[in-house]
Each structure stands twice: as structure tokens, then as C-alpha cells.
Short mmCIF file of C-alpha atoms and ligand atoms in Angstrom, two decimals:
data_model
loop_
_atom_site.label_atom_id
_atom_site.label_comp_id
_atom_site.label_asym_id
_atom_site.label_seq_id
_atom_site.Cartn_x
_atom_site.Cartn_y
_atom_site.Cartn_z
CA UNK K 1476 0.02 0.01 0.00
CA UNK K 1477 1.45 3.40 -1.02
CA UNK K 1478 1.93 5.64 1.99
CA UNK K 1479 1.05 9.36 1.81
CA UNK K 1480 3.52 12.08 2.53
CA UNK K 1481 3.12 13.93 5.86
CA UNK K 1482 2.02 17.14 4.17
CA UNK K 1483 -1.15 15.51 2.88
CA UNK K 1484 -2.45 15.43 6.38
CA UNK K 1485 -2.71 19.23 6.28
CA UNK K 1486 -4.65 19.29 3.04
CA UNK K 1487 -8.34 20.21 3.19
CA UNK K 1488 -11.04 19.97 0.57
CA UNK K 1489 -14.14 21.55 -0.87
CA UNK K 1490 -17.17 19.84 0.60
CA UNK K 1491 -19.40 21.05 -2.25
CA UNK K 1492 -17.94 18.39 -4.48
CA UNK K 1493 -18.49 15.68 -1.86
CA UNK K 1494 -22.10 16.71 -1.34
CA UNK K 1495 -22.64 16.80 -5.09
CA UNK K 1496 -21.32 13.23 -5.32
CA UNK K 1497 -23.73 12.16 -2.59
CA UNK K 1498 -26.66 13.87 -4.29
CA UNK K 1499 -25.77 12.15 -7.58
CA UNK K 1500 -25.68 8.76 -5.79
CA UNK K 1501 -29.16 9.39 -4.39
CA UNK K 1502 -30.38 10.43 -7.85
CA UNK K 1503 -28.94 7.19 -9.27
CA UNK K 1504 -31.24 5.38 -6.82
CA UNK K 1505 -34.14 7.21 -8.32
CA UNK K 1506 -34.55 10.07 -5.74
CA UNK K 1507 -35.27 13.56 -7.04
CA UNK K 1508 -32.81 16.14 -5.80
CA UNK K 1509 -32.84 19.97 -6.26
CA UNK K 1510 -29.25 21.10 -6.45
CA UNK K 1511 -28.62 24.19 -4.35
CA UNK K 1512 -25.20 23.05 -3.20
CA UNK K 1513 -22.86 23.74 -6.08
CA UNK K 1514 -21.34 27.11 -6.84
CA UNK K 1515 -21.69 27.33 -10.55
CA UNK K 1516 -24.09 29.23 -12.80
CA UNK K 1517 -26.77 27.02 -14.33
CA UNK K 1518 -26.66 29.02 -17.57
CA UNK K 1519 -24.82 27.92 -20.68
CA UNK K 1520 -21.75 29.79 -21.73
CA UNK K 1521 -22.94 32.60 -24.09
CA UNK K 1522 -23.04 31.60 -27.78
CA UNK K 1523 -20.49 34.14 -28.98
CA UNK K 1524 -17.93 32.77 -26.59
CA UNK K 1525 -18.56 29.19 -27.61
CA UNK K 1526 -18.31 30.18 -31.26
CA UNK K 1527 -14.96 31.89 -30.59
CA UNK K 1528 -13.62 28.66 -29.04
CA UNK K 1529 -14.79 26.52 -32.02
CA UNK K 1530 -13.08 28.93 -34.43
CA UNK K 1531 -9.93 28.93 -32.26
CA UNK K 1532 -9.76 25.13 -32.52
CA UNK K 1533 -10.05 25.33 -36.32
CA UNK K 1534 -7.46 28.13 -36.36
CA UNK K 1535 -4.95 25.84 -34.67
CA UNK K 1536 -5.02 26.99 -31.03
CA UNK K 1537 -4.37 23.50 -30.00
CA UNK K 1538 -0.78 23.90 -28.92
CA UNK K 1539 1.09 25.01 -25.84
CA UNK K 1540 1.06 28.76 -25.31
CA UNK K 1541 3.31 31.03 -23.20
CA UNK K 1542 3.18 30.06 -19.54
CA UNK K 1543 1.83 33.40 -18.36
CA UNK K 1544 -0.94 33.47 -20.95
CA UNK K 1545 -1.42 34.48 -24.61
CA UNK K 1546 -0.21 38.09 -25.01
CA UNK K 1547 -3.44 39.44 -26.55
CA UNK K 1548 -5.45 37.94 -23.67
CA UNK K 1549 -3.10 39.41 -21.07
CA UNK K 1550 -3.50 42.77 -22.80
CA UNK K 1551 -7.32 42.41 -22.82
CA UNK K 1552 -7.34 41.46 -19.14
CA UNK K 1553 -5.08 44.35 -18.30
CA UNK K 1554 -7.50 46.73 -20.05
CA UNK K 1555 -10.49 45.15 -18.34
CA UNK K 1556 -9.03 45.35 -14.87
CA UNK K 1557 -7.81 48.96 -15.49
CA UNK K 1558 -11.33 49.93 -16.60
CA UNK K 1559 -13.25 48.17 -13.85
CA UNK K 1560 -10.92 48.82 -10.91
CA UNK K 1561 -9.62 52.30 -11.89
CA UNK K 1562 -5.93 51.30 -11.71
CA UNK K 1563 -3.07 51.19 -14.18
CA UNK K 1564 -2.44 47.66 -15.34
CA UNK K 1565 0.01 46.34 -17.98
CA UNK K 1566 0.11 42.83 -19.51
CA UNK K 1567 3.18 41.95 -17.33
CA UNK K 1568 0.95 42.38 -14.34
CA UNK K 1569 -1.27 39.49 -15.50
CA UNK K 1570 -0.90 35.71 -15.23
CA UNK K 1571 -3.60 33.58 -16.90
CA UNK K 1572 -4.30 30.25 -15.12
CA UNK K 1573 -6.62 27.23 -15.45
CA UNK K 1574 -9.42 28.78 -13.33
CA UNK K 1575 -8.95 31.40 -10.63
CA UNK K 1576 -8.13 28.79 -8.02
CA UNK K 1577 -4.49 28.24 -8.94
CA UNK K 1578 -3.82 31.91 -8.18
CA UNK K 1579 -4.46 31.00 -4.50
CA UNK K 1580 -2.04 28.13 -4.58
CA UNK K 1581 0.62 29.93 -6.49
CA UNK K 1582 0.62 33.21 -4.66
CA UNK K 1583 0.56 31.63 -1.15
CA UNK K 1584 3.36 29.32 -2.27
CA UNK K 1585 5.31 32.25 -3.65
CA UNK K 1586 4.85 34.69 -0.76
CA UNK K 1587 4.42 32.84 2.54
CA UNK K 1588 7.18 31.06 4.46
CA UNK K 1589 6.61 28.11 6.76
CA UNK K 1590 5.61 29.33 10.22
CA UNK K 1591 4.30 32.69 8.95
CA UNK K 1592 0.65 33.54 9.50
CA UNK K 1593 -2.09 34.12 6.94
CA UNK K 1594 -5.43 35.68 8.03
CA UNK K 1595 -8.42 34.51 6.03
CA UNK K 1596 -12.25 34.97 6.26
CA UNK K 1597 -14.17 32.30 8.12
CA UNK K 1598 -16.76 31.30 6.99
CA UNK K 1599 -14.88 31.46 3.73
CA UNK K 1600 -13.84 29.54 0.62
CA UNK K 1601 -12.36 26.37 2.18
CA UNK K 1602 -9.33 26.21 -0.10
CA UNK K 1603 -7.68 29.28 1.51
CA UNK K 1604 -7.33 27.47 4.82
CA UNK K 1605 -6.30 24.25 3.10
CA UNK K 1606 -3.47 25.76 1.15
CA UNK K 1607 -2.19 27.93 4.00
CA UNK K 1608 -1.90 24.79 6.17
CA UNK K 1609 -0.49 22.71 3.31
CA UNK K 1610 2.47 25.04 2.77
CA UNK K 1611 3.27 24.82 6.46
CA UNK K 1612 2.08 28.32 7.35
CA UNK K 1613 -0.35 29.05 10.17
CA UNK K 1614 -3.96 29.71 9.17
CA UNK K 1615 -5.61 32.42 11.32
CA UNK K 1616 -9.36 32.55 10.87
CA UNK K 1617 -11.15 35.87 10.96
CA UNK K 1618 -14.78 35.40 11.99
CA UNK K 1619 -17.41 37.04 9.77
CA UNK K 1620 -20.50 37.92 11.66
CA UNK K 1621 -24.10 37.93 10.61
CA UNK K 1622 -24.86 41.15 12.43
CA UNK K 1623 -22.52 43.19 10.16
CA UNK K 1624 -23.75 41.48 6.99
CA UNK K 1625 -20.66 39.26 7.10
CA UNK K 1626 -18.22 42.14 6.63
CA UNK K 1627 -14.84 42.13 8.25
CA UNK K 1628 -14.80 43.47 11.83
CA UNK K 1629 -11.79 45.79 11.80
CA UNK K 1630 -11.16 45.43 15.60
CA UNK K 1631 -11.03 41.65 15.17
CA UNK K 1632 -8.64 42.09 12.29
CA UNK K 1633 -6.39 44.34 14.42
CA UNK K 1634 -6.35 41.64 17.15
CA UNK K 1635 -5.51 38.93 14.63
CA UNK K 1636 -2.40 40.63 13.23
CA UNK K 1637 0.90 39.65 14.83
CA UNK K 1638 4.53 40.26 13.86
CA UNK K 1639 4.36 36.93 11.97
CA UNK K 1640 1.40 37.91 9.81
CA UNK K 1641 2.46 37.87 6.18
CA UNK K 1642 -0.77 37.83 4.19
CA UNK K 1643 -4.42 38.73 4.52
CA UNK K 1644 -6.99 37.15 2.22
CA UNK K 1645 -10.12 39.05 1.52
CA UNK K 1646 -13.07 38.05 -0.70
CA UNK K 1647 -15.67 40.50 -1.93
CA UNK K 1648 -18.45 39.70 -2.96
CA UNK K 1649 -18.05 36.71 -0.69
CA UNK K 1650 -18.54 33.03 -0.85
CA UNK K 1651 -20.40 31.62 1.14
CA UNK K 1652 -22.28 34.56 2.56
CA UNK K 1653 -22.80 36.91 -0.43
CA UNK K 1654 -21.44 39.67 1.83
CA UNK K 1655 -19.46 42.59 0.48
CA UNK K 1656 -16.79 44.95 1.75
CA UNK K 1657 -17.62 48.67 1.64
CA UNK K 1658 -15.28 51.46 0.62
CA UNK K 1659 -14.89 52.26 4.31
CA UNK K 1660 -13.97 48.61 5.15
CA UNK K 1661 -11.40 48.51 2.35
CA UNK K 1662 -9.87 51.81 3.49
CA UNK K 1663 -9.42 50.57 7.01
CA UNK K 1664 -8.05 47.22 5.87
CA UNK K 1665 -5.62 49.03 3.57
CA UNK K 1666 -4.34 51.18 6.41
CA UNK K 1667 -3.58 48.10 8.44
CA UNK K 1668 -2.00 46.34 5.46
CA UNK K 1669 0.42 49.25 4.97
CA UNK K 1670 1.15 49.63 8.68
CA UNK K 1671 1.96 45.95 9.05
CA UNK K 1672 3.47 45.42 5.64
CA UNK K 1673 0.96 42.69 4.66
CA UNK K 1674 0.42 41.15 1.24
CA UNK K 1675 -3.29 41.14 0.25
CA UNK K 1676 -4.81 38.36 -1.80
CA UNK K 1677 -8.04 39.95 -2.98
CA UNK K 1678 -10.43 37.33 -4.32
CA UNK K 1679 -12.79 39.22 -6.64
CA UNK K 1680 -14.10 36.34 -8.65
CA UNK K 1681 -17.73 37.56 -8.07
CA UNK K 1682 -16.89 41.18 -8.83
CA UNK K 1683 -19.47 41.44 -11.62
CA UNK K 1684 -22.25 39.65 -9.86
CA UNK K 1685 -23.60 42.44 -7.66
CA UNK K 1686 -27.11 43.85 -7.00
CA UNK K 1687 -29.15 46.89 -6.05
CA UNK K 1688 -26.71 49.38 -7.53
CA UNK K 1689 -23.76 48.15 -5.42
CA UNK K 1690 -20.47 48.93 -7.19
CA UNK K 1691 -17.60 46.56 -6.67
CA UNK K 1692 -14.34 48.23 -5.66
CA UNK K 1693 -10.92 46.68 -5.39
CA UNK K 1694 -8.61 47.34 -2.49
CA UNK K 1695 -5.84 47.53 -5.10
CA UNK K 1696 -7.23 50.96 -6.15
CA UNK K 1697 -6.49 52.49 -2.77
CA UNK K 1698 -3.24 54.53 -2.40
CA UNK K 1699 -0.17 52.44 -1.78
CA UNK K 1700 -2.10 49.10 -2.26
CA UNK K 1701 -1.51 48.00 -5.79
CA UNK K 1702 2.11 47.11 -5.04
CA UNK K 1703 1.07 44.75 -2.23
CA UNK K 1704 -2.15 43.27 -3.70
CA UNK K 1705 -2.89 40.28 -5.88
CA UNK K 1706 -6.32 40.48 -7.54
CA UNK K 1707 -7.84 37.05 -8.27
CA UNK K 1708 -10.58 37.06 -10.92
CA UNK K 1709 -11.67 34.96 -13.79
CA UNK K 1710 -14.36 33.79 -16.19
CA UNK K 1711 -15.98 30.90 -14.34
CA UNK K 1712 -18.74 32.83 -12.58
CA UNK K 1713 -19.29 35.94 -14.67
CA UNK K 1714 -19.48 34.15 -18.08
CA UNK K 1715 -20.76 30.72 -16.86
CA UNK K 1716 -17.46 29.21 -17.89
CA UNK K 1717 -16.57 26.94 -14.91
CA UNK K 1718 -15.59 23.98 -17.17
CA UNK K 1719 -13.35 26.01 -19.42
CA UNK K 1720 -10.87 26.47 -16.56
CA UNK K 1721 -9.87 30.07 -17.19
CA UNK K 1722 -8.93 32.60 -14.58
CA UNK K 1723 -6.14 35.03 -13.78
CA UNK K 1724 -4.25 37.05 -11.23
CA UNK K 1725 -3.18 40.64 -11.42
CA UNK K 1726 -0.09 41.46 -9.37
CA UNK K 1727 3.25 43.31 -9.36
CA UNK K 1728 5.40 42.08 -12.32
CA UNK K 1729 8.15 40.44 -10.22
CA UNK K 1730 5.51 38.33 -8.47
CA UNK K 1731 3.89 37.60 -11.85
CA UNK K 1732 7.23 36.14 -12.92
CA UNK K 1733 7.43 33.94 -9.89
CA UNK K 1734 3.86 32.79 -10.37
CA UNK K 1735 4.65 32.00 -13.99
CA UNK K 1736 7.55 29.90 -12.78
CA UNK K 1737 5.17 27.96 -10.53
CA UNK K 1738 2.84 27.51 -13.47
CA UNK K 1739 5.78 26.16 -15.54
CA UNK K 1740 6.42 23.69 -12.71
CA UNK K 1741 2.81 22.49 -12.58
CA UNK K 1742 0.27 23.13 -15.36
CA UNK K 1743 2.61 24.60 -18.04
CA UNK K 1744 -0.11 26.91 -19.36
CA UNK K 1745 -3.88 27.35 -19.73
CA UNK K 1746 -5.66 25.75 -22.71
CA UNK K 1747 -5.03 28.01 -25.73
CA UNK K 1748 -8.51 27.80 -27.23
CA UNK K 1749 -10.04 28.66 -23.79
CA UNK K 1750 -7.91 31.79 -23.74
CA UNK K 1751 -9.15 32.90 -27.20
CA UNK K 1752 -12.74 32.35 -25.94
CA UNK K 1753 -11.82 34.50 -22.89
CA UNK K 1754 -10.88 37.36 -25.22
CA UNK K 1755 -14.36 37.19 -26.81
CA UNK K 1756 -15.91 37.06 -23.32
CA UNK K 1757 -14.27 40.35 -22.29
CA UNK K 1758 -14.46 42.15 -25.63
CA UNK K 1759 -17.75 40.89 -27.02
CA UNK K 1760 -21.30 42.01 -26.08
CA UNK K 1761 -22.06 41.93 -22.40
CA UNK K 1762 -25.86 41.52 -22.68
CA UNK K 1763 -25.78 37.90 -21.54
CA UNK K 1764 -23.87 38.86 -18.40
CA UNK K 1765 -26.40 41.53 -17.58
CA UNK K 1766 -29.30 39.11 -18.19
CA UNK K 1767 -27.71 36.48 -15.94
CA UNK K 1768 -27.12 38.98 -13.15
CA UNK K 1769 -30.74 40.21 -13.41
CA UNK K 1770 -31.96 36.66 -13.20
CA UNK K 1771 -29.76 35.94 -10.20
CA UNK K 1772 -31.26 39.03 -8.52
CA UNK K 1773 -34.82 37.77 -9.00
CA UNK K 1774 -33.82 34.41 -7.54
CA UNK K 1775 -32.03 36.08 -4.65
CA UNK K 1776 -35.20 37.98 -3.75
CA UNK K 1777 -37.32 34.85 -3.99
CA UNK K 1778 -35.02 32.68 -1.89
CA UNK K 1779 -34.37 35.31 0.81
CA UNK K 1780 -38.07 35.92 1.19
CA UNK K 1781 -38.90 32.26 1.21
CA UNK K 1782 -36.28 31.27 3.70
CA UNK K 1783 -37.27 34.08 6.03
CA UNK K 1784 -40.75 32.62 6.18
CA UNK K 1785 -39.52 29.23 7.42
CA UNK K 1786 -39.71 28.96 11.24
CA UNK K 1787 -36.21 28.92 12.72
CA UNK K 1788 -34.58 30.45 9.66
CA UNK K 1789 -33.24 34.01 9.44
CA UNK K 1790 -31.67 35.11 6.17
CA UNK K 1791 -29.65 38.20 5.45
CA UNK K 1792 -30.10 39.67 2.00
CA UNK K 1793 -26.72 39.70 0.21
CA UNK K 1794 -25.48 42.27 -2.33
CA UNK K 1795 -23.28 39.95 -4.33
CA UNK K 1796 -22.43 36.43 -5.61
CA UNK K 1797 -25.17 33.82 -5.87
CA UNK K 1798 -25.34 32.41 -2.39
CA UNK K 1799 -27.45 32.95 0.71
CA UNK K 1800 -26.29 32.04 4.16
CA UNK K 1801 -29.29 31.77 6.46
CA UNK K 1802 -28.92 31.39 10.24
CA UNK K 1803 -30.72 28.15 11.17
CA UNK K 1804 -29.99 28.07 14.89
CA UNK K 1805 -33.68 28.25 15.54
CA UNK K 1806 -34.17 24.74 14.07
CA UNK K 1807 -31.51 22.32 15.34
CA UNK K 1808 -28.01 22.99 16.71
CA UNK K 1809 -25.99 20.93 14.25
CA UNK K 1810 -25.90 22.51 10.76
CA UNK K 1811 -24.25 19.45 9.23
CA UNK K 1812 -27.03 17.23 10.50
CA UNK K 1813 -29.60 19.68 9.10
CA UNK K 1814 -27.99 19.75 5.67
CA UNK K 1815 -28.03 15.96 5.59
CA UNK K 1816 -31.63 15.90 6.78
CA UNK K 1817 -32.71 18.27 4.08
CA UNK K 1818 -31.02 16.18 1.37
CA UNK K 1819 -32.63 12.91 2.55
CA UNK K 1820 -36.05 14.24 3.76
CA UNK K 1821 -36.69 17.10 1.33
CA UNK K 1822 -34.51 16.17 -1.60
CA UNK K 1823 -32.78 19.53 -1.43
CA UNK K 1824 -29.01 19.56 -1.51
CA UNK K 1825 -27.29 22.41 0.28
CA UNK K 1826 -24.16 22.86 2.35
CA UNK K 1827 -23.66 23.17 6.05
CA UNK K 1828 -22.06 26.48 7.03
CA UNK K 1829 -19.29 24.43 8.65
CA UNK K 1830 -18.13 23.42 5.15
CA UNK K 1831 -16.65 26.98 5.16
CA UNK K 1832 -15.00 26.82 8.53
CA UNK K 1833 -15.97 26.59 12.19
CA UNK K 1834 -17.54 30.02 12.29
CA UNK K 1835 -20.13 28.70 9.83
CA UNK K 1836 -21.82 26.60 12.59
CA UNK K 1837 -25.51 27.45 12.85
CA UNK K 1838 -25.82 28.35 9.17
CA UNK K 1839 -26.53 26.71 5.83
CA UNK K 1840 -25.38 27.83 2.38
CA UNK K 1841 -27.79 27.69 -0.52
CA UNK K 1842 -26.57 28.49 -4.01
CA UNK K 1843 -29.36 30.07 -6.08
CA UNK K 1844 -27.74 29.16 -9.34
CA UNK K 1845 -30.83 27.19 -10.21
CA UNK K 1846 -34.17 28.07 -11.85
CA UNK K 1847 -36.75 30.18 -10.06
CA UNK K 1848 -39.14 27.25 -10.42
CA UNK K 1849 -36.78 24.86 -8.71
CA UNK K 1850 -36.01 27.40 -6.00
CA UNK K 1851 -39.70 27.87 -5.23
CA UNK K 1852 -40.21 24.12 -5.11
CA UNK K 1853 -37.13 23.68 -2.88
CA UNK K 1854 -38.49 26.32 -0.47
CA UNK K 1855 -41.80 24.39 -0.15
CA UNK K 1856 -39.94 21.10 0.41
CA UNK K 1857 -37.69 22.62 3.01
CA UNK K 1858 -40.63 24.17 4.81
CA UNK K 1859 -42.43 20.84 4.99
CA UNK K 1860 -39.35 19.01 6.14
CA UNK K 1861 -38.60 21.61 8.89
CA UNK K 1862 -42.26 21.29 9.98
CA UNK K 1863 -41.61 17.62 10.72
CA UNK K 1864 -38.72 18.27 13.12
N1 LIG N 3338 -12.82 32.07 -5.37
C1 LIG N 3338 -14.01 31.84 -4.81
C2 LIG N 3338 -14.47 32.67 -3.69
C3 LIG N 3338 -14.87 30.82 -5.38
O1 LIG N 3338 -16.07 30.60 -4.81
C4 LIG N 3338 -14.39 30.02 -6.42
C5 LIG N 3338 -15.19 28.92 -6.98
O2 LIG N 3338 -16.10 28.42 -6.42
C6 LIG N 3338 -13.12 30.30 -6.93
C7 LIG N 3338 -12.36 31.29 -6.37
C8 LIG N 3338 -12.49 29.45 -8.05
O3 LIG N 3338 -13.00 29.71 -9.27
P1 LIG N 3338 -12.42 28.89 -10.55
O4 LIG N 3338 -13.48 27.91 -10.91
O5 LIG N 3338 -12.27 29.95 -11.62
O6 LIG N 3338 -11.17 28.26 -10.22
#
């Protein structure tokens, strides 16, 4: 039997994939399941993007490309980030990766020594903690609280910073809560980052999925911040392109070189035809993105209203992403048990808040990347199942 290396003991995972597998197994037994667990748009990739990829294949984009990404795509991304974040960006700030996720791995590997500390949001995307621990650094959770709409509490952040803190990870709009960071929050975080010389990994993968007039802002745009910030963004969520594996990081050029070196040591490069499709995504018509966001907003309104009518549930209305994170402490104490119960009893797959860290206890995460019809049906089924408790 092959033995695993010590470091694998520190590796975490993303529970969403495990719950999806369980839901699929139940479906194989003939049970009907409504999927509100997985974090990907249910829409198809817009037609113009698919056509660009088909043409790219015929045009011969089937070979290796430069490790940091195809130059015209890096240029397009630089222009897009400059326009949307209000900062100066050049192609040598950009590294294109297979999805946004590798930017987490590469930048933490590149910037954080063993024994140094990284502060990250909790509840938060589980891969942050996993990678921090995996590289032998110390993961320091920063609790996000319901009463502030899951924003970062600046006093808590001040208390979490020590002389060993190297990096702070922020995520706005946030997975799993849908919470956002305001201009005021970003300003206060930036002051601390400068004072304590921290690197910021700013996960902005949901930057274009925002509601009610909220305008996404990047911490990189604040004075003195671009030189210490890595922006993570990509195509998966905005353009419904999760399976294309296309994302990127925007960072100072010397770090981009190091991240490219890590890419050479692992994935080599991102699929060339996916990159051509990405250019069409950013440069082509944006009507489909607007339609998707508008549809997400309608679903958000329906799910927040519906969940708030279920006894024992209390649901904050988020301004971004496509998740809701209701407090369910009024039902049972154990959120994992409740998520399991809802899958088996109601046929609704969702995630326990604890899938996003220990401060997620007492909450569930529902993804509303599913049709309004299914969401309404799921709400009825949940209500009936909770009534039986
Ligand atoms: N960051 C956050 C907060 C996410 O929720 C996800 C995906 O679920 C990612 C990054 C990774 O996205 P990608 O599929 O582009 O790797």
C-alpha cells in the first residue's frame, strides 16, 4: 500500500464536491434532488464565446502557449481590470491560469514562508485554509459575523495581526455569505496592510455579480495598495465558464514572474482555445452577463423571502455572488445534520455552514444558481421538512 507524505495530512477539501457526489448517488437510486449546493451558474456559456472557441480550434489554437498566458489575452485582461478597478495595469501584471483557483495556490506558495501567518475569512472559501496549512504556514481565521452582513470586523482584524502575519486574504463579494466589503472597510483594511506590511490576496471572482446598484471596488485601487495586492478574478462565474478552466491574477510584475515559474512547474499553461474564448468574453457583447445577473437578482429576492418565512430560519439579503447564508440556529443545533436531513427528507442539496469553517456553525449555504421554479419548489420542500422536526 502506497503511504502518503506527511504534508497531505494538512490538506483540506471543498465539501461542495463531496455533497454533489452524494446527491448524484441518491439520484442514481431514483430520488429527485434539487441542487442548491454547487457554486456554478446553471446558464450555458454565451453563444459568441462558444463560437470563438470553435473557431480557435479550427485556427490551430491546440498547442502550448506562453506560460503566463497568450499576450493578446493578457492585454485584454489588463485593459478590463484597469477599466473596472480604476488602476493602471499592464500585460506583465497578468498571469492567466486554469481557473482562478491556482492563483491562491501559486501566490501563497510564492509569498508565505513556513511558520508565517495568513489571516483569512471564516466562513470562507475552504481552499484558503487548506493551502495555508498545506504550505506549512499558520492559518488564522477571521470570523465574519451575521450582524454586520458578514463584513470584516476591523477590531477583530487588528487583534488577529501579529509580527508573523504575512498575508491577509479578503473576498468580496463573498462565498459563502454573499457579503461585500464597503469602501470604508477597504480603506481601514488598507491602512492596516500598509502599517503591518501585509500582502493582500483579494479574491474578486464575483466582482461582476452584484445587485441593487452596489459597485464593486478593489482594495488595489487605494493609495499604496496595488504594489502589495494580488487580484484574483476569472471567467468561471461571470460568463458561466466553470468547465473552461480560465482565470487570472493581477499582481506586481516580479511576483507575476514567480507565479509563472510555478505554473511552468505544474500546469505549463492554460488551454489555448479557452484563452481565445476568454478574449471574446471580455471584448464581445455583455448583454448575456447583464441578463444572468438580473436573473440571479430575481432568484435572490425569492430565496431570501422564502427562507425568512420558514420557522427557525433568518436570512440576510446579500449584495453579491449567488449564495445565501441563512442562520438556522432556531431549528437544530447541528448545521451538518440539518444539511443531511434536508437532502434525505426534502430532496434539497445544500451545504452546512461548517463546510466553510468553524464560524459557519449554525448556518446553511444555498446556491441560487438554479431556476426560479426549482428554488420555489425547494422552499416548499424545506418548509415541509422543517415542519416535521
Ligand atoms: N474564489 C471563490 C471565492 C470561489 O467561490 C471560487 C469557486 O467556487 C473560486 C475562487 C474558483 O474559481 P475557478 O473555478 O475559476 O477556479
